[in-house]
One Martini backbone bead per residue (centre of mass of N, CA, C, O) as a GRO file, in nm:
protein
  533
    1MET     BB    1   2.796  10.524   7.006
    2MET     BB    2   3.044  10.699   7.192
    3ASN     BB    3   3.300  10.666   7.368
    4LYS     BB    4   3.485  10.845   7.588
    5GLU     BB    5   3.768  10.809   7.461
    6SER     BB    6   3.694  10.886   7.170
    7PHE     BB    7   3.574  11.162   7.238
    8GLY     BB    8   3.835  11.283   7.359
    9ALA     BB    9   4.009  11.256   7.103
   10CYS     BB   10   3.825  11.424   6.914
   11LEU     BB   11   3.837  11.684   7.082
   12LEU     BB   12   4.143  11.727   7.052
   13LEU     BB   13   4.136  11.749   6.729
   14THR     BB   14   3.956  12.026   6.734
   15LEU     BB   15   4.190  12.183   6.816
   16PRO     BB   16   4.372  12.437   6.795
   17GLN     BB   17   4.706  12.501   6.803
   18ASP     BB   18   4.696  12.745   6.995
   19VAL     BB   19   4.539  12.599   7.222
   20PHE     BB   20   4.732  12.361   7.263
   21ALA     BB   21   4.980  12.533   7.337
   22VAL     BB   22   4.860  12.627   7.606
   23ILE     BB   23   4.813  12.345   7.729
   24SER     BB   24   5.123  12.247   7.707
   25ARG     BB   25   5.228  12.396   7.969
   26PHE     BB   26   5.120  12.129   8.145
   27LEU     BB   27   5.348  11.986   7.991
   28SER     BB   28   5.591  11.773   7.892
   29PRO     BB   29   5.807  11.658   7.662
   30SER     BB   30   5.732  11.358   7.718
   31ASP     BB   31   5.427  11.395   7.675
   32ILE     BB   32   5.445  11.480   7.380
   33CYS     BB   33   5.581  11.221   7.277
   34ASN     BB   34   5.346  11.030   7.360
   35LEU     BB   35   5.130  11.163   7.179
   36ILE     BB   36   5.270  11.114   6.903
   37LEU     BB   37   5.240  10.786   6.939
   38CYS     BB   38   4.912  10.759   6.910
   39GLY     BB   39   4.904  10.908   6.618
   40LYS     BB   40   4.868  11.082   6.327
   41SER     BB   41   4.653  11.291   6.410
   42ILE     BB   42   4.791  11.383   6.675
   43CYS     BB   43   5.067  11.450   6.554
   44ALA     BB   44   4.970  11.689   6.375
   45LEU     BB   45   4.899  11.865   6.629
   46VAL     BB   46   5.153  11.837   6.826
   47ASP     BB   47   5.387  11.841   6.594
   48SER     BB   48   5.473  12.163   6.644
   49GLU     BB   49   5.617  12.467   6.667
   50LYS     BB   50   5.436  12.585   6.891
   51THR     BB   51   5.470  12.357   7.096
   52TRP     BB   52   5.791  12.361   7.111
   53LEU     BB   53   5.816  12.650   7.206
   54VAL     BB   54   5.676  12.603   7.476
   55GLN     BB   55   5.874  12.380   7.573
   56CYS     BB   56   6.122  12.563   7.586
   57GLU     BB   57   5.997  12.730   7.819
   58VAL     BB   58   5.945  12.498   8.026
   59VAL     BB   59   6.247  12.435   8.091
   60LYS     BB   60   6.394  12.697   8.208
   61VAL     BB   61   6.703  12.819   8.081
   62ILE     BB   62   6.586  13.032   7.876
   63PRO     BB   63   6.473  13.293   7.733
   64LEU     BB   64   6.265  13.380   7.480
   65PHE     BB   65   6.459  13.558   7.305
   66GLU     BB   66   6.672  13.323   7.283
   67ILE     BB   67   6.501  13.111   7.151
   68VAL     BB   68   6.453  13.274   6.891
   69GLN     BB   69   6.754  13.315   6.827
   70TRP     BB   70   6.833  13.007   6.807
   71ARG     BB   71   6.637  12.911   6.574
   72ILE     BB   72   6.803  13.016   6.326
   73GLY     BB   73   7.037  12.769   6.384
   74ILE     BB   74   6.789  12.561   6.350
   75SER     BB   75   6.550  12.338   6.232
   76SER     BB   76   6.390  12.332   6.521
   77TYR     BB   77   6.221  12.335   6.821
   78LYS     BB   78   6.258  12.036   6.874
   79ALA     BB   79   6.569  12.032   6.859
   80LEU     BB   80   6.608  12.247   7.079
   81CYS     BB   81   6.466  12.094   7.310
   82ARG     BB   82   6.660  11.859   7.315
   83PHE     BB   83   6.910  12.027   7.403
   84LEU     BB   84   6.789  12.149   7.665
   85VAL     BB   85   6.719  11.873   7.806
   86GLU     BB   86   6.996  11.694   7.753
   87VAL     BB   87   7.214  11.940   7.827
   88VAL     BB   88   7.158  12.210   7.973
   89LYS     BB   89   6.994  12.142   8.232
   90PRO     BB   90   7.196  11.931   8.368
   91LEU     BB   91   7.464  12.139   8.365
   92VAL     BB   92   7.360  12.370   8.503
   93GLY     BB   93   7.600  12.521   8.725
   94ILE     BB   94   7.802  12.417   9.001
   95TRP     BB   95   8.148  12.326   8.978
   96VAL     BB   96   8.392  12.112   9.146
   97GLN     BB   97   8.738  12.097   9.282
   98GLN     BB   98   8.996  12.032   9.500
   99ASN     BB   99   9.195  12.015   9.251
  100PRO     BB  100   9.291  12.284   9.294
  101GLU     BB  101   9.260  12.522   9.541
  102LEU     BB  102   9.276  12.714   9.298
  103GLY     BB  103   9.029  12.757   9.076
  104ASN     BB  104   8.770  12.519   9.118
  105VAL     BB  105   8.545  12.688   8.970
  106VAL     BB  106   8.257  12.592   8.763
  107TYR     BB  107   8.045  12.769   8.546
  108VAL     BB  108   7.742  12.664   8.402
  109MET     BB  109   7.617  12.803   8.089
  110PRO     BB  110   7.457  12.956   7.857
  111GLY     BB  111   7.510  13.044   7.536
  112PHE     BB  112   7.531  12.994   7.183
  113LEU     BB  113   7.413  12.718   7.105
  114SER     BB  114   7.513  12.647   7.409
  115VAL     BB  115   7.744  12.519   7.658
  116VAL     BB  116   7.937  12.675   7.930
  117GLY     BB  117   8.250  12.638   8.096
  118CYS     BB  118   8.355  12.849   8.373
  119ARG     BB  119   8.631  12.976   8.520
  120ILE     BB  120   8.690  13.109   8.832
  121ILE     BB  121   8.901  13.355   8.907
  122PRO     BB  122   9.105  13.456   9.125
  123GLN     BB  123   9.015  13.762   9.309
  124GLU     BB  124   8.953  14.085   9.349
  125VAL     BB  125   8.793  14.350   9.461
  126GLY     BB  126   8.654  14.593   9.295
  127PRO     BB  127   8.549  14.920   9.259
  128LEU     BB  128   8.236  14.806   9.223
  129TRP     BB  129   8.231  14.564   9.367
  130ILE     BB  130   8.018  14.296   9.394
  131GLN     BB  131   7.735  14.384   9.268
  132GLU     BB  132   7.876  14.549   9.002
  133GLY     BB  133   8.086  14.365   8.934
  134GLN     BB  134   8.312  14.163   8.747
  135LEU     BB  135   8.404  13.858   8.653
  136VAL     BB  136   8.678  13.652   8.623
  137TRP     BB  137   8.729  13.445   8.328
  138SER     BB  138   8.745  13.105   8.177
  139PRO     BB  139   8.732  12.868   7.950
  140VAL     BB  140   8.686  12.502   7.943
  141PHE     BB  141   8.404  12.431   7.799
  142GLU     BB  142   8.206  12.310   7.503
  143ILE     BB  143   7.865  12.273   7.381
  144ILE     BB  144   7.739  12.213   7.064
  145CYS     BB  145   7.474  12.286   6.853
  146GLY     BB  146   7.324  12.145   6.608
  147VAL     BB  147   7.095  12.157   6.358
  148ASP     BB  148   6.949  11.873   6.489
  149GLY     BB  149   7.045  11.872   6.816
  150SER     BB  150   7.307  11.793   6.834
  151ASN     BB  151   7.653  11.729   6.952
  152GLY     BB  152   7.959  11.903   7.057
  153PHE     BB  153   8.305  11.896   7.174
  154PHE     BB  154   8.505  12.139   7.369
  155LEU     BB  155   8.827  12.202   7.472
  156HIS     BB  156   8.990  12.441   7.656
  157GLY     BB  157   9.313  12.611   7.581
  158ARG     BB  158   9.679  12.620   7.618
  159ASP     BB  159   9.987  12.715   7.479
  160LYS     BB  160  10.278  12.864   7.385
  161GLU     BB  161  10.116  12.996   7.116
  162GLY     BB  162   9.812  12.964   7.240
  163SER     BB  163   9.505  12.902   7.156
  164CYS     BB  164   9.288  12.610   7.211
  165LEU     BB  165   9.122  12.324   7.064
  166TYR     BB  166   8.944  12.014   7.181
  167PRO     BB  167   8.800  11.772   7.029
  168GLY     BB  168   8.492  11.571   7.086
  169PHE     BB  169   8.281  11.365   7.287
  170VAL     BB  170   7.946  11.293   7.382
  171ILE     BB  171   7.841  11.020   7.563
  172GLY     BB  172   7.676  11.131   7.831
  173ILE     BB  173   7.363  11.266   7.989
  174GLU     BB  174   7.232  11.287   8.285
  175LYS     BB  175   6.972  11.440   8.443
  176SER     BB  176   7.120  11.381   8.750
  177CYS     BB  177   7.394  11.497   8.734
  178ASN     BB  178   7.729  11.511   8.947
  179GLU     BB  179   7.946  11.408   8.723
  180LEU     BB  180   8.240  11.519   8.541
  181LEU     BB  181   8.408  11.351   8.268
  182LEU     BB  182   8.741  11.312   8.152
  183GLU     BB  183   8.819  11.113   7.862
  184VAL     BB  184   8.918  10.820   7.695
  185GLU     BB  185   8.789  10.696   7.383
  186PRO     BB  186   8.713  10.403   7.248
  187ARG     BB  187   8.717  10.314   6.890
  188GLN     BB  188   8.540  10.155   6.599
  189GLU     BB  189   8.605  10.355   6.288
  190LYS     BB  190   8.727  10.222   6.056
  191SER     BB  191   8.573  10.289   5.760
  192LEU     BB  192   8.341  10.470   5.881
  193CYS     BB  193   8.069  10.669   5.715
  194ASN     BB  194   7.818  10.601   5.892
  195GLU     BB  195   7.598  10.612   6.157
  196ILE     BB  196   7.518  10.314   6.172
  197GLU     BB  197   7.803  10.192   6.194
  198LYS     BB  198   7.888  10.357   6.440
  199GLU     BB  199   7.667  10.254   6.634
  200ASP     BB  200   7.745   9.956   6.617
  201SER     BB  201   8.035   9.995   6.728
  202ARG     BB  202   7.953  10.105   7.005
  203LYS     BB  203   7.796   9.856   7.098
  204GLU     BB  204   8.034   9.661   7.073
  205LEU     BB  205   8.219   9.809   7.273
  206SER     BB  206   8.031   9.801   7.523
  207GLY     BB  207   8.026   9.489   7.527
  208LYS     BB  208   8.326   9.445   7.582
  209ILE     BB  209   8.342   9.596   7.853
  210SER     BB  210   8.114   9.425   7.998
  211GLU     BB  211   8.293   9.143   7.949
  212GLY     BB  212   8.595   9.272   8.082
  213GLY     BB  213   8.681   9.531   8.026
  214VAL     BB  214   8.868   9.830   8.066
  215PRO     BB  215   8.807  10.116   8.188
  216PHE     BB  216   8.937  10.425   8.223
  217GLY     BB  217   8.885  10.457   8.543
  218ASN     BB  218   9.077  10.180   8.605
  219LEU     BB  219   9.320  10.317   8.561
  220ASP     BB  220   9.596  10.447   8.615
  221PHE     BB  221   9.668  10.768   8.673
  222SER     BB  222   9.916  10.795   8.484
  223ASP     BB  223   9.774  10.672   8.235
  224ARG     BB  224   9.548  10.879   8.212
  225ARG     BB  225   9.730  11.125   8.182
  226ASN     BB  226   9.887  11.032   7.930
  227LEU     BB  227   9.645  10.992   7.742
  228LEU     BB  228   9.541  11.283   7.753
  229ASP     BB  229   9.797  11.417   7.646
  230ILE     BB  230   9.816  11.271   7.372
  231VAL     BB  231   9.534  11.340   7.258
  232THR     BB  232   9.541  11.650   7.283
  233ASN     BB  233   9.795  11.690   7.104
  234HIS     BB  234   9.659  11.565   6.845
  235VAL     BB  235   9.366  11.740   6.838
  236SER     BB  236   9.468  12.012   6.827
  237LEU     BB  237   9.345  12.359   6.774
  238ARG     BB  238   9.440  12.650   6.652
  239VAL     BB  239   9.322  12.978   6.759
  240GLY     BB  240   9.132  13.269   6.693
  241GLU     BB  241   8.968  13.500   6.566
  242PRO     BB  242   8.641  13.440   6.692
  243LEU     BB  243   8.689  13.171   6.876
  244ARG     BB  244   8.772  13.310   7.160
  245GLY     BB  245   8.497  13.454   7.142
  246MET     BB  246   8.167  13.491   7.164
  247LEU     BB  247   7.989  13.301   7.386
  248PHE     BB  248   7.768  13.528   7.435
  249PRO     BB  249   7.483  13.684   7.421
  250THR     BB  250   7.344  13.967   7.259
  251ARG     BB  251   7.169  14.264   7.127
  252SER     BB  252   7.358  14.269   6.894
  253LYS     BB  253   7.375  14.227   6.554
  254ASP     BB  254   7.680  14.199   6.516
  255ASP     BB  255   7.721  13.980   6.732
  256GLU     BB  256   7.529  13.771   6.612
  257ALA     BB  257   7.690  13.726   6.348
  258MET     BB  258   7.953  13.630   6.492
  259MET     BB  259   7.824  13.384   6.636
  260PHE     BB  260   7.739  13.233   6.383
  261GLU     BB  261   8.022  13.211   6.263
  262ARG     BB  262   8.151  13.057   6.498
  263ARG     BB  263   7.964  12.809   6.497
  264THR     BB  264   8.021  12.720   6.207
  265MET     BB  265   8.324  12.671   6.252
  266LEU     BB  266   8.292  12.453   6.471
  267LEU     BB  267   8.128  12.248   6.303
  268LYS     BB  268   8.349  12.211   6.089
  269MET     BB  269   8.572  12.109   6.283
  270LEU     BB  270   8.416  11.852   6.368
  271LYS     BB  271   8.387  11.738   6.064
  272PHE     BB  272   8.686  11.837   5.909
  273GLY     BB  273   8.860  12.025   6.073
  274GLY     BB  274   9.086  12.284   6.042
  275ASN     BB  275   9.052  12.269   5.706
  276SER     BB  276   8.721  12.428   5.671
  277LYS     BB  277   8.657  12.712   5.545
  278HIS     BB  278   8.552  12.611   5.234
  279LEU     BB  279   8.340  12.443   5.361
  280LYS     BB  280   8.031  12.270   5.380
  281LEU     BB  281   7.801  12.121   5.582
  282GLU     BB  282   7.619  11.989   5.339
  283GLU     BB  283   7.877  11.860   5.251
  284ASN     BB  284   8.050  11.570   5.245
  285GLU     BB  285   7.900  11.320   5.389
  286GLN     BB  286   8.120  11.074   5.301
  287LEU     BB  287   8.336  11.180   5.466
  288CYS     BB  288   8.629  11.051   5.649
  289TYR     BB  289   8.723  11.175   5.950
  290ASN     BB  290   9.017  11.168   6.202
  291HIS     BB  291   9.080  11.445   6.372
  292ILE     BB  292   8.951  11.345   6.674
  293GLN     BB  293   9.167  11.110   6.646
  294ILE     BB  294   9.375  10.829   6.745
  295ASP     BB  295   9.583  10.601   6.666
  296ILE     BB  296   9.696  10.315   6.811
  297ASN     BB  297   9.993  10.326   6.713
  298LYS     BB  298  10.053  10.617   6.805
  299LEU     BB  299   9.977  10.575   7.100
  300TRP     BB  300  10.193  10.355   7.162
  301GLU     BB  301  10.443  10.520   7.089
  302ASN     BB  302  10.393  10.741   7.314
  303LEU     BB  303  10.410  10.538   7.558
  304GLY     BB  304  10.683  10.350   7.524
  305ASP     BB  305  10.655  10.057   7.472
  306ASP     BB  306  10.718   9.753   7.389
  307ILE     BB  307  10.673   9.510   7.143
  308ASP     BB  308  10.535   9.293   7.312
  309ASP     BB  309  10.290   9.462   7.390
  310MET     BB  310  10.189   9.502   7.102
  311GLU     BB  311  10.141   9.199   7.044
  312ASP     BB  312   9.932   9.156   7.265
  313ILE     BB  313   9.724   9.343   7.143
  314GLU     BB  314   9.688   9.199   6.870
  315GLU     BB  315   9.590   8.926   6.998
  316GLN     BB  316   9.329   9.049   7.142
  317ARG     BB  317   9.218   9.111   6.885
  318GLU     BB  318   8.925   9.101   6.664
  319VAL     BB  319   9.068   8.996   6.382
  320THR     BB  320   9.206   8.914   6.102
  321PRO     BB  321   9.402   8.672   6.045
  322LYS     BB  322   9.758   8.653   6.048
  323LYS     BB  323  10.063   8.584   5.950
  324LYS     BB  324  10.322   8.477   6.115
  325SER     BB  325  10.615   8.536   6.201
  326PHE     BB  326  10.894   8.367   6.280
  327SER     BB  327  10.981   8.529   6.531
  328ARG     BB  328  10.702   8.525   6.668
  329PHE     BB  329  10.673   8.214   6.674
  330PHE     BB  330  10.929   8.159   6.838
  331ARG     BB  331  10.858   8.325   7.092
  332SER     BB  332  10.590   8.176   7.159
  333GLY     BB  333  10.720   7.895   7.191
  334ILE     BB  334  10.916   7.961   7.422
  335LYS     BB  335  10.699   8.052   7.621
  336HIS     BB  336  10.553   7.777   7.629
  337ILE     BB  337  10.788   7.605   7.734
  338LEU     BB  338  10.856   7.774   7.988
  339GLY     BB  339  10.574   7.748   8.111
  340LYS     BB  340  10.587   7.434   8.161
  341SER     BB  341  10.872   7.440   8.337
  342SER     BB  342  10.756   7.580   8.549
  343SER     BB  343  10.642   7.641   8.834
  344SER     BB  344  10.343   7.553   9.003
  345LYS     BB  345  10.377   7.812   9.150
  346ILE     BB  346  10.162   8.077   9.195
  347LYS     BB  347  10.192   8.412   9.147
  348PRO     BB  348  10.100   8.706   9.222
  349PRO     BB  349  10.041   8.986   9.084
  350SER     BB  350  10.166   9.272   9.033
  351SER     BB  351  10.107   9.605   9.007
  352SER     BB  352  10.249   9.637   8.729
  353GLU     BB  353  10.098   9.402   8.589
  354ILE     BB  354   9.813   9.512   8.629
  355ARG     BB  355   9.857   9.777   8.485
  356ARG     BB  356   9.940   9.652   8.211
  357SER     BB  357   9.683   9.484   8.165
  358ASN     BB  358   9.480   9.718   8.168
  359ARG     BB  359   9.604   9.873   7.934
  360GLN     BB  360   9.576   9.653   7.720
  361SER     BB  361   9.268   9.618   7.741
  362PHE     BB  362   9.196   9.906   7.661
  363LEU     BB  363   9.356   9.923   7.382
  364SER     BB  364   9.196   9.664   7.257
  365SER     BB  365   8.897   9.816   7.230
  366GLY     BB  366   9.047   9.989   6.996
  367ASP     BB  367   9.163  10.188   6.700
  368THR     BB  368   9.053  10.452   6.832
  369PHE     BB  369   9.103  10.785   6.995
  370GLY     BB  370   8.920  11.008   7.219
  371LEU     BB  371   8.760  11.255   7.348
  372SER     BB  372   8.551  11.273   7.653
  373LEU     BB  373   8.218  11.347   7.779
  374LYS     BB  374   8.079  11.269   8.109
  375ALA     BB  375   7.749  11.261   8.266
  376SER     BB  376   7.691  11.146   8.592
  377CYS     BB  377   7.531  10.944   8.842
  378THR     BB  378   7.647  10.963   9.178
  379TRP     BB  379   7.765  10.886   9.484
  380VAL     BB  380   7.773  11.162   9.723
  381SER     BB  381   7.935  11.294   9.984
  382PHE     BB  382   7.889  11.526  10.263
  383TYR     BB  383   8.053  11.825  10.418
  384GLU     BB  384   7.896  12.094  10.485
  385GLY     BB  385   7.819  12.113  10.156
  386TRP     BB  386   8.075  11.932  10.071
  387PRO     BB  387   8.225  11.735   9.857
  388ILE     BB  388   8.361  11.415   9.851
  389MET     BB  389   8.659  11.358   9.678
  390CYS     BB  390   8.850  11.251   9.414
  391ALA     BB  391   9.181  11.331   9.349
  392ASN     BB  392   9.234  11.095   9.101
  393SER     BB  393   9.046  11.284   8.901
  394PHE     BB  394   8.886  11.396   8.591
  395SER     BB  395   8.672  11.596   8.771
  396LEU     BB  396   8.342  11.713   8.843
  397TYR     BB  397   8.129  11.863   9.098
  398LYS     BB  398   7.804  11.910   9.193
  399LEU     BB  399   7.623  12.155   9.337
  400PRO     BB  400   7.353  12.177   9.517
  401MET     BB  401   7.046  12.338   9.398
  402LYS     BB  402   6.793  12.515   9.564
  403ASN     BB  403   6.501  12.635   9.589
  404PRO     BB  404   6.356  12.868   9.751
  405ILE     BB  405   6.219  12.855  10.077
  406ASP     BB  406   6.073  12.850  10.348
  407ASN     BB  407   6.316  12.939  10.587
  408GLN     BB  408   6.549  12.955  10.316
  409GLU     BB  409   6.652  13.250  10.201
  410TYR     BB  410   6.989  13.210  10.219
  411ALA     BB  411   7.019  13.019  10.003
  412GLY     BB  412   7.330  13.001   9.823
  413LEU     BB  413   7.516  13.223   9.633
  414TRP     BB  414   7.799  13.411   9.765
  415GLY     BB  415   7.954  13.725   9.801
  416GLY     BB  416   8.276  13.822   9.963
  417THR     BB  417   8.439  13.995  10.245
  418PHE     BB  418   8.649  14.178  10.429
  419GLY     BB  419   8.494  14.423  10.614
  420TRP     BB  420   8.420  14.777  10.696
  421PRO     BB  421   8.221  14.881  10.484
  422PRO     BB  422   8.018  14.816  10.241
  423GLY     BB  423   8.151  14.926   9.917
  424LYS     BB  424   8.445  14.970   9.998
  425TYR     BB  425   8.738  15.039   9.841
  426ILE     BB  426   9.013  14.803   9.883
  427GLU     BB  427   9.311  14.723   9.817
  428GLY     BB  428   9.352  14.358   9.833
  429LYS     BB  429   9.071  14.236   9.839
  430ALA     BB  430   8.925  13.939   9.856
  431LEU     BB  431   8.731  13.710   9.690
  432PHE     BB  432   8.441  13.539   9.806
  433LEU     BB  433   8.285  13.217   9.779
  434LEU     BB  434   7.962  13.121   9.906
  435MET     BB  435   7.782  12.840  10.036
  436LEU     BB  436   7.451  12.835  10.143
  437THR     BB  437   7.335  12.601  10.391
  438TYR     BB  438   7.113  12.368  10.526
  439GLY     BB  439   7.069  12.219  10.857
  440GLU     BB  440   7.167  12.019  11.131
  441SER     BB  441   7.238  11.959  11.426
  442GLU     BB  442   7.378  11.720  11.619
  443VAL     BB  443   7.112  11.689  11.778
  444GLY     BB  444   6.857  11.766  11.557
  445SER     BB  445   6.670  12.036  11.666
  446GLU     BB  446   6.839  12.243  11.487
  447ARG     BB  447   6.899  12.500  11.276
  448VAL     BB  448   7.153  12.533  11.017
  449LEU     BB  449   7.403  12.765  10.886
  450PHE     BB  450   7.621  12.732  10.611
  451GLY     BB  451   7.949  12.880  10.525
  452THR     BB  452   8.093  12.777  10.229
  453LYS     BB  453   8.396  12.763  10.083
  454ILE     BB  454   8.481  12.780   9.711
  455LEU     BB  455   8.640  13.068   9.702
  456GLU     BB  456   8.970  13.229   9.679
  457GLY     BB  457   9.154  13.540   9.603
  458TYR     BB  458   9.415  13.444   9.683
  459ASN     BB  459   9.728  13.310   9.608
  460SER     BB  460   9.664  13.160   9.880
  461ALA     BB  461   9.517  12.921  10.072
  462GLY     BB  462   9.411  12.945  10.399
  463ARG     BB  463   9.177  12.747  10.321
  464PRO     BB  464   9.006  12.496  10.246
  465ASN     BB  465   8.795  12.393  10.036
  466GLY     BB  466   8.496  12.361  10.242
  467SER     BB  467   8.509  12.558  10.451
  468SER     BB  468   8.370  12.696  10.740
  469MET     BB  469   8.322  13.029  10.807
  470PHE     BB  470   8.025  12.960  10.917
  471VAL     BB  471   7.799  12.880  11.201
  472VAL     BB  472   7.440  12.898  11.231
  473ASN     BB  473   7.170  12.952  11.454
  474ILE     BB  474   6.848  13.014  11.351
  475ASP     BB  475   6.693  12.960  11.645
  476THR     BB  476   6.915  13.181  11.766
  477PRO     BB  477   6.918  13.472  11.884
  478SER     BB  478   7.094  13.773  11.899
  479LEU     BB  479   7.218  14.023  12.157
  480GLU     BB  480   7.432  14.149  12.002
  481PRO     BB  481   7.585  14.420  11.916
  482PHE     BB  482   7.686  14.628  11.679
  483PRO     BB  483   8.032  14.736  11.663
  484PHE     BB  484   7.958  14.937  11.434
  485ASP     BB  485   7.893  15.163  11.209
  486THR     BB  486   7.588  15.165  11.035
  487ASP     BB  487   7.532  15.397  10.824
  488GLY     BB  488   7.198  15.372  10.819
  489ARG     BB  489   7.143  15.081  10.865
  490TYR     BB  490   6.929  14.800  10.861
  491PHE     BB  491   6.839  14.552  11.107
  492GLU     BB  492   6.657  14.254  11.096
  493GLN     BB  493   6.873  14.032  11.204
  494SER     BB  494   7.010  13.786  11.449
  495TYR     BB  495   7.269  13.528  11.498
  496MET     BB  496   7.406  13.260  11.641
  497GLY     BB  497   7.767  13.159  11.638
  498GLU     BB  498   8.048  13.044  11.430
  499GLY     BB  499   8.381  13.117  11.343
  500ILE     BB  500   8.662  13.116  11.190
  501ALA     BB  501   8.989  13.015  11.308
  502ASP     BB  502   9.213  12.885  11.468
  503GLY     BB  503   9.399  12.613  11.311
  504TYR     BB  504   9.359  12.300  11.118
  505GLY     BB  505   9.257  12.215  10.837
  506PHE     BB  506   8.940  12.071  10.763
  507ARG     BB  507   8.833  11.943  11.047
  508TYR     BB  508   9.028  12.169  11.227
  509PRO     BB  509   8.979  12.508  11.220
  510GLY     BB  510   8.845  12.651  11.424
  511SER     BB  511   8.681  12.879  11.670
  512LYS     BB  512   8.443  13.157  11.718
  513PRO     BB  513   8.231  13.358  11.844
  514GLY     BB  514   7.914  13.496  11.700
  515SER     BB  515   7.738  13.701  11.447
  516LEU     BB  516   7.455  13.720  11.229
  517PHE     BB  517   7.375  13.985  11.010
  518VAL     BB  518   7.076  14.126  10.884
  519ILE     BB  519   7.071  14.337  10.610
  520SER     BB  520   6.990  14.562  10.422
  521ASN     BB  521   7.009  14.500  10.078
  522GLY     BB  522   7.113  14.196  10.092
  523LEU     BB  523   7.290  14.159  10.364
  524LEU     BB  524   7.574  14.001  10.523
  525ALA     BB  525   7.719  13.973  10.870
  526PHE     BB  526   8.007  13.847  11.024
  527VAL     BB  527   8.077  13.872  11.384
  528GLY     BB  528   8.306  13.859  11.609
  529LYS     BB  529   8.364  13.819  11.935
  530ARG     BB  530   8.473  14.032  12.168
  531PRO     BB  531   8.682  14.058  12.412
  532LYS     BB  532   8.680  14.127  12.738
  533MET     BB  533   8.849  14.349  12.966
   0.00000   0.00000   0.00000
């Protein structure tokens, strides 16, 4: 007799791959990976192209026709699913930063075998108005999918001579990430030519930092800014067409060929550097290029500190001991003698000494340095739907996006402007992006809808980003009539609330009563209450 567990396993093995692919729609990619580990026979059934194609659909970040289009440039659907799960899904969404006040919104979306972060440029409402018009944007960063599902990072930018790309490393992306950090990453990779040695060096480096080394985020703000400037200047690659365009897929066969060409060029730049036009990705596996990193000596020269600091760095490093020069031996002996004769009263280190010590500790943790992108999950507090951010960090914060549920149909990202009627083009009207979120009133017994401004199209921000343009009590209907000509539009509902008015600052914007009108064709209009004569 066969026990139930064995019978169930045998029954699973008798299923055709097509049938199992249908069943796998009810499983997650991690479930599939667990089944693969159960045995060779089950692995042969589960680890198939058909199953991983279904899993790419289950992730729900790109449509099926794009999944098939992406497969041409990657080794397998399994590798593609890895990129979708580990990179695309966690990053897709709206990311913001408080500084600068203008143009601080970055929308991250799938590109072509990539994920692209696009800055929404402050702009006016165009002739096609909000619903039909196109947003003006510029790329900020891009993560490219390799042939095996691995990834590479490019920061987009410009200098005086034109467009540039700044290659770097993706250090880690957590599944529930809400903070995106641009940092300088120390690495110990001199003369390391294979991935095993590189991985061992990364583990050694992370162990050093955990044992007391100073991470990049703990450095002084000016040091972090200087390090980023130095590294980006060193690794920058000037680019032209087609590298500046064709970020997103189209249905044109000609565009598809150009996108494949662009991606191949980017992968070559990550592997070989700027002069890689005639090289092939499959060749020169043993070549060790350092094009996306800067040597410690060059980095220290650019920082402009004196030679004693450099010698302190060398002494902190765990390298093969070298014979000291006479002058260096003499200086260290004098320091030792003076240290003994100094007063026994120990003074606390000054802020400049702490800053210098932290910088030395950070620089001693690697022999090369490169740009890195890290997406982590951290605790962030919110004020009326807007994250409270650290102003002195090179980071973006993700706005939480929830799927619409019953009684919260207005939640999400909205575009708007001032004026009536909607759809009428008037030159000079700024485009506003509002994030509508639900909450509770201060009493806690009533539902409230917040209209939080995240982007303003004027040349100067009238209100700080994160200001509530209106706050509406969803449980309190408004009896106020609509004060303008309805132009044949149907009003479904109206709610009482308050809109932004005279005041100052972020916490004290001032307000005046008004009503939010829900109009047919998916429109909302907040109208302030007019004073009675």
